[in-house]
Amino acid sequence: MRHENRRSREGRMTCYGFIGLGNMGGGMAAVLAAAGHRVQAFDLSAEALQRAVSAGAQATETAAAAVAGAEVVITMLPAGSHVRDVYEQAVLPAAARNALVIDCSTVDVDTARAVAEQAQGLGFRAADAPVSGGVAAAAAGALTFMVGCREADFAAVETALAPMAKTVVRAGEAGAGQAAKICNNMLLGVSMIGACEALSLAEGLGLDPERFFEIASASSGQCWSLTAYCPWPGPVEAAPSNRGYEGGFAVAMMLKDLKLAQGAAASVGASTPLGAQAEALYALFDRLGYGEKDFSGLIQMLRGRLDLLA
Ligand code: NAD
């Protein structure tokens, strides 16, 4: 119902070319189809493609066929190399030059800038628009998009993303969406480790961690990782810590973003020592076999209680 309303507000059906129908892209394409838009979909995985068809998308045999005739092209791919390949081989040669091309994958800033520059050079309107919110938000059309694009193109980007969005915010020019995403997630990774360490230390000192949670929540240590996503089970009902650290934001995803942040920091000579430490800690946690767990589960590694994550 909500999506139908969105479509009628926008006033017309749009033809989307959608490439990358995995955990995130599959949900996003389904939301677009449910809103009444035409979705020309392609994925290398026949299974992913079939799921999209069941959700109302039109399967195509190649990425080039998915973007042909589309007014908006969306890519939702694993990493920068996939985005470069798909742009070079399909989007740039096969999409109509008046199409709006938006990459929603999380990739390095350099790739985002390079593909936008190539696309704009050919006359396309282009944007990077990585998302915040996981698989559930993708399926519910409730993602936050952080957009890097020319100011003049933002209104069109916002309209194109609206059916899938809770919020669409412009961060700046091409690449700025990716920059915002990795800076935010580096801050999140670091603050979560801080919350985990403080709760573990409280426990070690004989201070009830739940009591510490109450005190810190009303003191200067307050932060989102503590008060909205508490890694200690109990205080925050909806937090993954109360569900065996299942669901939520996977360690492997956090690690990917921290690696991107470190790569970006090196490329501009920024000093991010805590970001580097965070990457090392999540890499260790991932290596121990917990890549699929929620990132707040790191507290159990710090406590020496990995047995609780089995
Ligand atoms: P995924 O691996 O589930 O999906 C990626 C899809 O791309 C797969 O179905 C794969 O077959 C397809 N693909 C790869 N190369 C292709 C090509 N050349 N042509 C067509 N299809 C191709 O990944 P995901 O979890 O959906 O994540 C997608 C992006 O979103 C990533 O960049 C990720 O970092 C980002 N992201 C993920 C989450 C999350 O919670 N999963 C949250 C925010 C951002």
CSV table of C-alpha atoms and ligand atoms in Angstrom, one decimal:
chain,number,residue,atom,x,y,z
A,1,MET,CA,0.0,0.0,0.0
A,2,ARG,CA,2.8,2.3,1.0
A,3,HIS,CA,4.6,1.7,-2.2
A,4,GLU,CA,1.5,2.2,-4.3
A,5,ASN,CA,1.1,5.6,-2.6
A,6,ARG,CA,4.6,6.4,-3.4
A,7,ARG,CA,4.1,5.6,-7.1
A,8,SER,CA,1.0,7.7,-7.4
A,9,ARG,CA,2.8,10.6,-5.7
A,10,GLU,CA,5.5,10.3,-8.3
A,11,GLY,CA,2.7,10.0,-10.8
A,12,ARG,CA,4.2,7.5,-13.3
A,13,MET,CA,5.7,4.1,-13.9
A,14,THR,CA,9.5,4.2,-14.3
A,15,CYS,CA,11.6,1.6,-16.2
A,16,TYR,CA,14.5,0.4,-14.0
A,17,GLY,CA,17.4,-1.7,-15.2
A,18,PHE,CA,18.6,-3.5,-12.1
A,19,ILE,CA,21.9,-5.5,-11.9
A,20,GLY,CA,22.8,-7.5,-8.8
A,21,LEU,CA,19.9,-9.2,-7.1
A,22,GLY,CA,21.6,-10.6,-4.1
A,23,ASN,CA,20.6,-10.2,-0.4
A,24,MET,CA,20.2,-6.4,-0.8
A,25,GLY,CA,19.4,-6.0,-4.5
A,26,GLY,CA,16.8,-8.8,-4.5
A,27,GLY,CA,14.8,-7.0,-1.9
A,28,MET,CA,15.2,-3.6,-3.6
A,29,ALA,CA,14.1,-4.9,-7.0
A,30,ALA,CA,11.1,-6.5,-5.4
A,31,VAL,CA,10.1,-3.2,-3.7
A,32,LEU,CA,10.3,-1.4,-7.1
A,33,ALA,CA,8.2,-4.1,-8.8
A,34,ALA,CA,5.7,-4.0,-5.9
A,35,ALA,CA,5.4,-0.2,-6.4
A,36,GLY,CA,4.3,-0.8,-10.0
A,37,HIS,CA,7.5,0.0,-11.8
A,38,ARG,CA,9.0,-2.0,-14.6
A,39,VAL,CA,12.2,-3.8,-13.4
A,40,GLN,CA,14.5,-5.3,-16.1
A,41,ALA,CA,16.6,-7.5,-13.9
A,42,PHE,CA,19.9,-9.3,-14.4
A,43,ASP,CA,22.2,-11.3,-12.1
A,44,LEU,CA,24.8,-13.9,-12.8
A,45,SER,CA,23.1,-16.2,-10.4
A,46,ALA,CA,20.0,-18.0,-11.9
A,47,GLU,CA,18.6,-18.5,-8.5
A,48,ALA,CA,18.8,-14.8,-7.6
A,49,LEU,CA,17.2,-13.9,-11.0
A,50,GLN,CA,14.4,-16.4,-10.4
A,51,ARG,CA,13.6,-14.8,-7.0
A,52,ALA,CA,13.4,-11.4,-8.6
A,53,VAL,CA,11.0,-12.8,-11.3
A,54,SER,CA,8.8,-14.2,-8.6
A,55,ALA,CA,8.7,-10.8,-7.1
A,56,GLY,CA,7.5,-9.2,-10.3
A,57,ALA,CA,10.7,-8.3,-12.2
A,58,GLN,CA,11.4,-9.1,-15.9
A,59,ALA,CA,14.5,-11.3,-16.3
A,60,THR,CA,17.0,-10.5,-19.0
A,61,GLU,CA,19.7,-12.7,-20.4
A,62,THR,CA,22.5,-10.1,-20.1
A,63,ALA,CA,23.3,-7.0,-18.1
A,64,ALA,CA,23.3,-5.0,-21.3
A,65,ALA,CA,19.7,-6.1,-22.0
A,66,ALA,CA,18.7,-5.1,-18.5
A,67,VAL,CA,19.8,-1.5,-19.0
A,68,ALA,CA,18.6,-1.2,-22.6
A,69,GLY,CA,15.8,1.3,-22.7
A,70,ALA,CA,15.8,1.8,-18.9
A,71,GLU,CA,15.3,5.3,-17.5
A,72,VAL,CA,17.1,4.5,-14.3
A,73,VAL,CA,19.9,2.0,-13.9
A,74,ILE,CA,20.7,0.6,-10.5
A,75,THR,CA,23.7,-1.6,-9.7
A,76,MET,CA,24.0,-3.5,-6.3
A,77,LEU,CA,27.1,-5.5,-6.6
A,78,PRO,CA,29.7,-7.0,-4.1
A,79,ALA,CA,32.7,-4.8,-4.7
A,80,GLY,CA,34.4,-2.1,-6.8
A,81,SER,CA,35.8,-4.5,-9.4
A,82,HIS,CA,32.3,-5.8,-10.2
A,83,VAL,CA,31.0,-2.3,-10.6
A,84,ARG,CA,33.8,-1.3,-12.9
A,85,ASP,CA,33.3,-4.4,-15.1
A,86,VAL,CA,29.5,-4.0,-15.3
A,87,TYR,CA,29.8,-0.3,-16.1
A,88,GLU,CA,32.4,-0.9,-18.8
A,89,GLN,CA,30.7,-4.0,-20.4
A,90,ALA,CA,27.1,-3.2,-20.0
A,91,VAL,CA,25.9,0.1,-18.5
A,92,LEU,CA,28.0,2.6,-20.5
A,93,PRO,CA,27.7,0.9,-23.9
A,94,ALA,CA,24.1,-0.2,-23.7
A,95,ALA,CA,22.1,2.3,-21.6
A,96,ALA,CA,20.3,5.2,-23.2
A,97,ARG,CA,22.4,8.4,-22.7
A,98,ASN,CA,19.6,10.2,-21.0
A,99,ALA,CA,19.4,7.4,-18.3
A,100,LEU,CA,20.2,8.1,-14.7
A,101,VAL,CA,22.8,5.6,-13.6
A,102,ILE,CA,23.1,4.9,-9.8
A,103,ASP,CA,25.5,2.6,-8.1
A,104,CYS,CA,24.2,1.5,-4.7
A,105,SER,CA,27.0,-1.0,-3.9
A,106,THR,CA,29.5,-0.2,-1.2
A,107,VAL,CA,32.8,0.3,-3.0
A,108,ASP,CA,36.0,2.4,-2.7
A,109,VAL,CA,35.7,6.1,-3.3
A,110,ASP,CA,38.1,6.0,-6.3
A,111,THR,CA,35.9,3.5,-8.1
A,112,ALA,CA,32.8,5.6,-7.4
A,113,ARG,CA,34.6,8.7,-8.8
A,114,ALA,CA,36.0,6.9,-11.8
A,115,VAL,CA,32.7,5.3,-13.0
A,116,ALA,CA,30.8,8.6,-12.4
A,117,GLU,CA,33.4,10.5,-14.4
A,118,GLN,CA,33.3,8.0,-17.2
A,119,ALA,CA,29.5,8.0,-17.2
A,120,GLN,CA,29.3,11.8,-17.1
A,121,GLY,CA,31.8,12.1,-19.9
A,122,LEU,CA,29.4,10.2,-22.1
A,123,GLY,CA,26.5,12.4,-21.1
A,124,PHE,CA,24.8,10.3,-18.4
A,125,ARG,CA,23.6,11.6,-15.1
A,126,ALA,CA,25.4,9.5,-12.5
A,127,ALA,CA,25.4,9.0,-8.8
A,128,ASP,CA,26.9,6.8,-6.1
A,129,ALA,CA,24.3,6.0,-3.5
A,130,PRO,CA,25.5,3.4,-0.9
A,131,VAL,CA,23.0,2.4,1.7
A,132,SER,CA,22.7,2.2,5.4
A,133,GLY,CA,20.3,-0.5,6.6
A,134,GLY,CA,20.5,-4.2,6.0
A,135,VAL,CA,18.5,-6.9,4.3
A,136,ALA,CA,15.4,-6.2,6.3
A,137,ALA,CA,15.4,-2.5,5.4
A,138,ALA,CA,16.0,-3.4,1.7
A,139,ALA,CA,13.0,-5.7,1.7
A,140,ALA,CA,10.9,-3.1,3.5
A,141,GLY,CA,11.8,-0.2,1.2
A,142,ALA,CA,13.3,1.6,4.2
A,143,LEU,CA,17.0,2.2,3.3
A,144,THR,CA,19.0,5.3,3.9
A,145,PHE,CA,20.8,6.3,0.7
A,146,MET,CA,23.9,8.5,1.0
A,147,VAL,CA,24.3,10.2,-2.4
A,148,GLY,CA,27.3,11.6,-4.3
A,149,CYS,CA,26.1,13.4,-7.4
A,150,ARG,CA,25.9,16.8,-9.1
A,151,GLU,CA,23.6,19.1,-7.3
A,152,ALA,CA,21.4,19.5,-10.4
A,153,ASP,CA,20.9,15.8,-10.6
A,154,PHE,CA,19.9,15.2,-7.0
A,155,ALA,CA,16.1,15.7,-7.4
A,156,ALA,CA,16.0,13.0,-10.1
A,157,VAL,CA,18.2,10.7,-7.9
A,158,GLU,CA,15.9,11.2,-5.0
A,159,THR,CA,12.8,10.4,-7.0
A,160,ALA,CA,14.4,7.3,-8.5
A,161,LEU,CA,15.4,6.0,-5.1
A,162,ALA,CA,12.2,7.1,-3.2
A,163,PRO,CA,10.3,3.8,-3.5
A,164,MET,CA,13.2,2.0,-1.7
A,165,ALA,CA,14.1,4.7,0.8
A,166,LYS,CA,13.4,5.9,4.2
A,167,THR,CA,15.8,8.7,3.6
A,168,VAL,CA,17.8,10.0,0.7
A,169,VAL,CA,20.6,12.5,1.6
A,170,ARG,CA,23.0,14.2,-0.7
A,171,ALA,CA,26.6,14.1,0.7
A,172,GLY,CA,28.3,16.0,-2.1
A,173,GLU,CA,29.8,15.4,-5.5
A,174,ALA,CA,30.6,12.0,-7.0
A,175,GLY,CA,32.2,9.7,-4.4
A,176,ALA,CA,30.9,11.6,-1.5
A,177,GLY,CA,28.2,9.1,-0.8
A,178,GLN,CA,30.8,6.3,-0.5
A,179,ALA,CA,33.0,8.6,1.7
A,180,ALA,CA,30.1,9.3,4.0
A,181,LYS,CA,29.3,5.6,4.3
A,182,ILE,CA,32.8,4.5,5.2
A,183,CYS,CA,33.4,7.4,7.6
A,184,ASN,CA,30.2,6.6,9.4
A,185,ASN,CA,30.9,2.9,9.5
A,186,MET,CA,34.5,3.4,10.8
A,187,LEU,CA,33.0,5.6,13.6
A,188,LEU,CA,30.4,2.8,14.3
A,189,GLY,CA,33.1,0.1,14.3
A,190,VAL,CA,35.3,2.1,16.7
A,191,SER,CA,32.4,3.1,19.0
A,192,MET,CA,31.2,-0.4,19.2
A,193,ILE,CA,34.6,-1.7,20.4
A,194,GLY,CA,34.6,1.1,23.0
A,195,ALA,CA,31.2,0.0,24.3
A,196,CYS,CA,32.3,-3.6,24.3
A,197,GLU,CA,35.5,-2.8,26.2
A,198,ALA,CA,33.7,-0.6,28.8
A,199,LEU,CA,31.0,-3.2,29.5
A,200,SER,CA,33.7,-5.9,29.9
A,201,LEU,CA,35.8,-3.8,32.2
A,202,ALA,CA,32.7,-2.9,34.3
A,203,GLU,CA,32.0,-6.7,34.6
A,204,GLY,CA,35.7,-7.3,35.6
A,205,LEU,CA,35.5,-4.6,38.2
A,206,GLY,CA,32.4,-6.1,39.8
A,207,LEU,CA,30.1,-3.4,38.5
A,208,ASP,CA,26.9,-4.8,37.2
A,209,PRO,CA,27.1,-4.1,33.4
A,210,GLU,CA,23.4,-3.3,33.3
A,211,ARG,CA,23.8,-0.7,36.0
A,212,PHE,CA,26.8,0.7,34.0
A,213,PHE,CA,24.6,0.8,30.9
A,214,GLU,CA,22.1,3.0,32.8
A,215,ILE,CA,24.8,5.3,34.1
A,216,ALA,CA,26.7,5.6,30.9
A,217,SER,CA,23.5,6.1,28.9
A,218,ALA,CA,23.0,9.3,30.9
A,219,SER,CA,26.6,10.3,31.0
A,220,SER,CA,29.3,11.5,28.6
A,221,GLY,CA,30.1,7.9,27.4
A,222,GLN,CA,26.6,7.7,25.8
A,223,CYS,CA,26.7,6.6,22.2
A,224,TRP,CA,24.5,4.8,19.7
A,225,SER,CA,26.5,1.6,20.0
A,226,LEU,CA,25.7,1.5,23.7
A,227,THR,CA,22.2,2.9,24.0
A,228,ALA,CA,20.6,1.7,20.7
A,229,TYR,CA,22.5,-1.5,20.0
A,230,CYS,CA,23.9,-2.6,23.4
A,231,PRO,CA,26.4,-5.5,22.9
A,232,TRP,CA,25.6,-6.7,26.5
A,233,PRO,CA,22.4,-8.8,26.4
A,234,GLY,CA,19.5,-7.4,28.3
A,235,PRO,CA,19.3,-3.6,28.3
A,236,VAL,CA,18.2,-3.0,24.7
A,237,GLU,CA,15.4,-5.4,23.7
A,238,ALA,CA,15.8,-5.1,19.9
A,239,ALA,CA,19.6,-5.5,19.9
A,240,PRO,CA,21.2,-8.6,18.3
A,241,SER,CA,22.9,-9.4,21.6
A,242,ASN,CA,19.5,-10.7,22.7
A,243,ARG,CA,19.2,-13.0,19.8
A,244,GLY,CA,22.6,-14.8,20.0
A,245,TYR,CA,24.1,-12.1,17.9
A,246,GLU,CA,22.2,-13.3,14.9
A,247,GLY,CA,20.9,-11.0,12.1
A,248,GLY,CA,21.9,-7.4,12.4
A,249,PHE,CA,25.1,-6.2,10.8
A,250,ALA,CA,27.5,-9.0,10.0
A,251,VAL,CA,31.2,-8.9,11.1
A,252,ALA,CA,32.3,-9.6,7.5
A,253,MET,CA,30.3,-6.6,6.3
A,254,MET,CA,31.9,-4.4,9.0
A,255,LEU,CA,35.3,-5.7,8.1
A,256,LYS,CA,34.7,-4.9,4.4
A,257,ASP,CA,33.8,-1.3,5.3
A,258,LEU,CA,36.7,-0.9,7.7
A,259,LYS,CA,39.1,-2.1,5.0
A,260,LEU,CA,37.6,0.4,2.6
A,261,ALA,CA,38.1,3.1,5.2
A,262,GLN,CA,41.7,2.2,5.7
A,263,GLY,CA,42.3,2.1,2.0
A,264,ALA,CA,40.8,5.5,1.7
A,265,ALA,CA,42.7,6.9,4.6
A,266,ALA,CA,46.0,5.7,3.1
A,267,SER,CA,45.1,7.3,-0.3
A,268,VAL,CA,44.7,10.7,1.3
A,269,GLY,CA,47.3,10.4,4.1
A,270,ALA,CA,44.7,10.6,6.9
A,271,SER,CA,45.7,9.4,10.3
A,272,THR,CA,43.1,6.8,11.5
A,273,PRO,CA,44.9,4.7,14.2
A,274,LEU,CA,41.6,3.6,15.9
A,275,GLY,CA,40.1,2.7,12.5
A,276,ALA,CA,43.2,0.5,11.9
A,277,GLN,CA,42.8,-1.2,15.3
A,278,ALA,CA,39.1,-1.7,14.7
A,279,GLU,CA,40.0,-3.4,11.3
A,280,ALA,CA,42.5,-5.7,13.0
A,281,LEU,CA,40.1,-6.7,15.7
A,282,TYR,CA,37.2,-7.5,13.3
A,283,ALA,CA,39.7,-9.3,11.1
A,284,LEU,CA,40.6,-11.5,14.0
A,285,PHE,CA,37.0,-12.1,15.0
A,286,ASP,CA,36.2,-13.0,11.3
A,287,ARG,CA,39.2,-15.3,11.1
A,288,LEU,CA,38.0,-17.2,14.2
A,289,GLY,CA,34.9,-18.1,12.2
A,290,TYR,CA,32.4,-15.5,13.3
A,291,GLY,CA,32.0,-13.5,10.1
A,292,GLU,CA,28.3,-14.1,9.9
A,293,LYS,CA,27.6,-13.0,13.5
A,294,ASP,CA,26.5,-9.5,14.3
A,295,PHE,CA,29.4,-7.2,14.8
A,296,SER,CA,28.4,-6.4,18.5
A,297,GLY,CA,29.3,-10.1,19.3
A,298,LEU,CA,32.9,-8.8,19.5
A,299,ILE,CA,32.2,-8.3,23.2
A,300,GLN,CA,32.3,-12.1,23.7
A,301,MET,CA,35.7,-12.3,22.1
A,302,LEU,CA,37.0,-9.6,24.4
A,303,ARG,CA,35.5,-11.3,27.4
A,304,GLY,CA,37.1,-14.6,26.4
A,305,ARG,CA,33.6,-16.1,26.1
A,306,LEU,CA,33.5,-17.2,22.4
A,307,ASP,CA,31.7,-20.3,23.7
A,308,LEU,CA,28.6,-18.0,24.1
A,309,LEU,CA,28.5,-17.5,20.3
A,310,ALA,CA,28.4,-21.1,19.2
B,1,NAD,P1,25.3,-10.4,-2.4
B,1,NAD,O1,26.6,-11.0,-2.6
B,1,NAD,O2,24.2,-11.1,-1.7
B,1,NAD,O3,24.7,-9.9,-3.8
B,1,NAD,C1,25.5,-9.5,-4.9
B,1,NAD,C2,24.9,-10.0,-6.2
B,1,NAD,O4,25.6,-9.5,-7.3
B,1,NAD,C3,25.0,-11.6,-6.3
B,1,NAD,O5,23.7,-12.1,-6.5
B,1,NAD,C4,25.9,-11.8,-7.5
B,1,NAD,O6,25.5,-13.0,-8.2
B,1,NAD,C5,25.7,-10.6,-8.3
B,1,NAD,N1,26.8,-10.3,-9.2
B,1,NAD,C6,28.1,-10.3,-9.0
B,1,NAD,N2,28.7,-9.9,-10.1
B,1,NAD,C7,27.8,-9.7,-11.1
B,1,NAD,C8,27.8,-9.3,-12.4
B,1,NAD,N3,29.0,-9.1,-13.0
B,1,NAD,N4,26.7,-9.2,-13.1
B,1,NAD,C9,25.5,-9.4,-12.5
B,1,NAD,N5,25.4,-9.8,-11.2
B,1,NAD,C10,26.5,-9.9,-10.5
B,1,NAD,O7,25.6,-9.0,-1.7
B,1,NAD,P2,24.6,-8.0,-0.9
B,1,NAD,O8,24.6,-8.4,0.6
B,1,NAD,O9,23.3,-7.9,-1.6
B,1,NAD,O10,25.4,-6.6,-0.9
B,1,NAD,C11,25.5,-5.9,-2.1
B,1,NAD,C12,26.2,-4.6,-1.8
B,1,NAD,O11,25.5,-3.9,-0.8
B,1,NAD,C13,27.6,-4.8,-1.3
B,1,NAD,O12,28.4,-3.8,-1.9
B,1,NAD,C14,27.5,-4.6,0.2
B,1,NAD,O13,28.7,-4.1,0.8
B,1,NAD,C15,26.4,-3.6,0.3
B,1,NAD,N6,25.6,-3.6,1.5
B,1,NAD,C16,25.2,-4.8,2.0
B,1,NAD,C17,24.5,-4.8,3.2
B,1,NAD,C18,24.0,-6.1,3.8
B,1,NAD,O14,23.5,-6.1,5.0
B,1,NAD,N7,24.0,-7.2,3.1
B,1,NAD,C19,24.2,-3.6,3.9
B,1,NAD,C20,24.6,-2.4,3.3
B,1,NAD,C21,25.3,-2.4,2.1
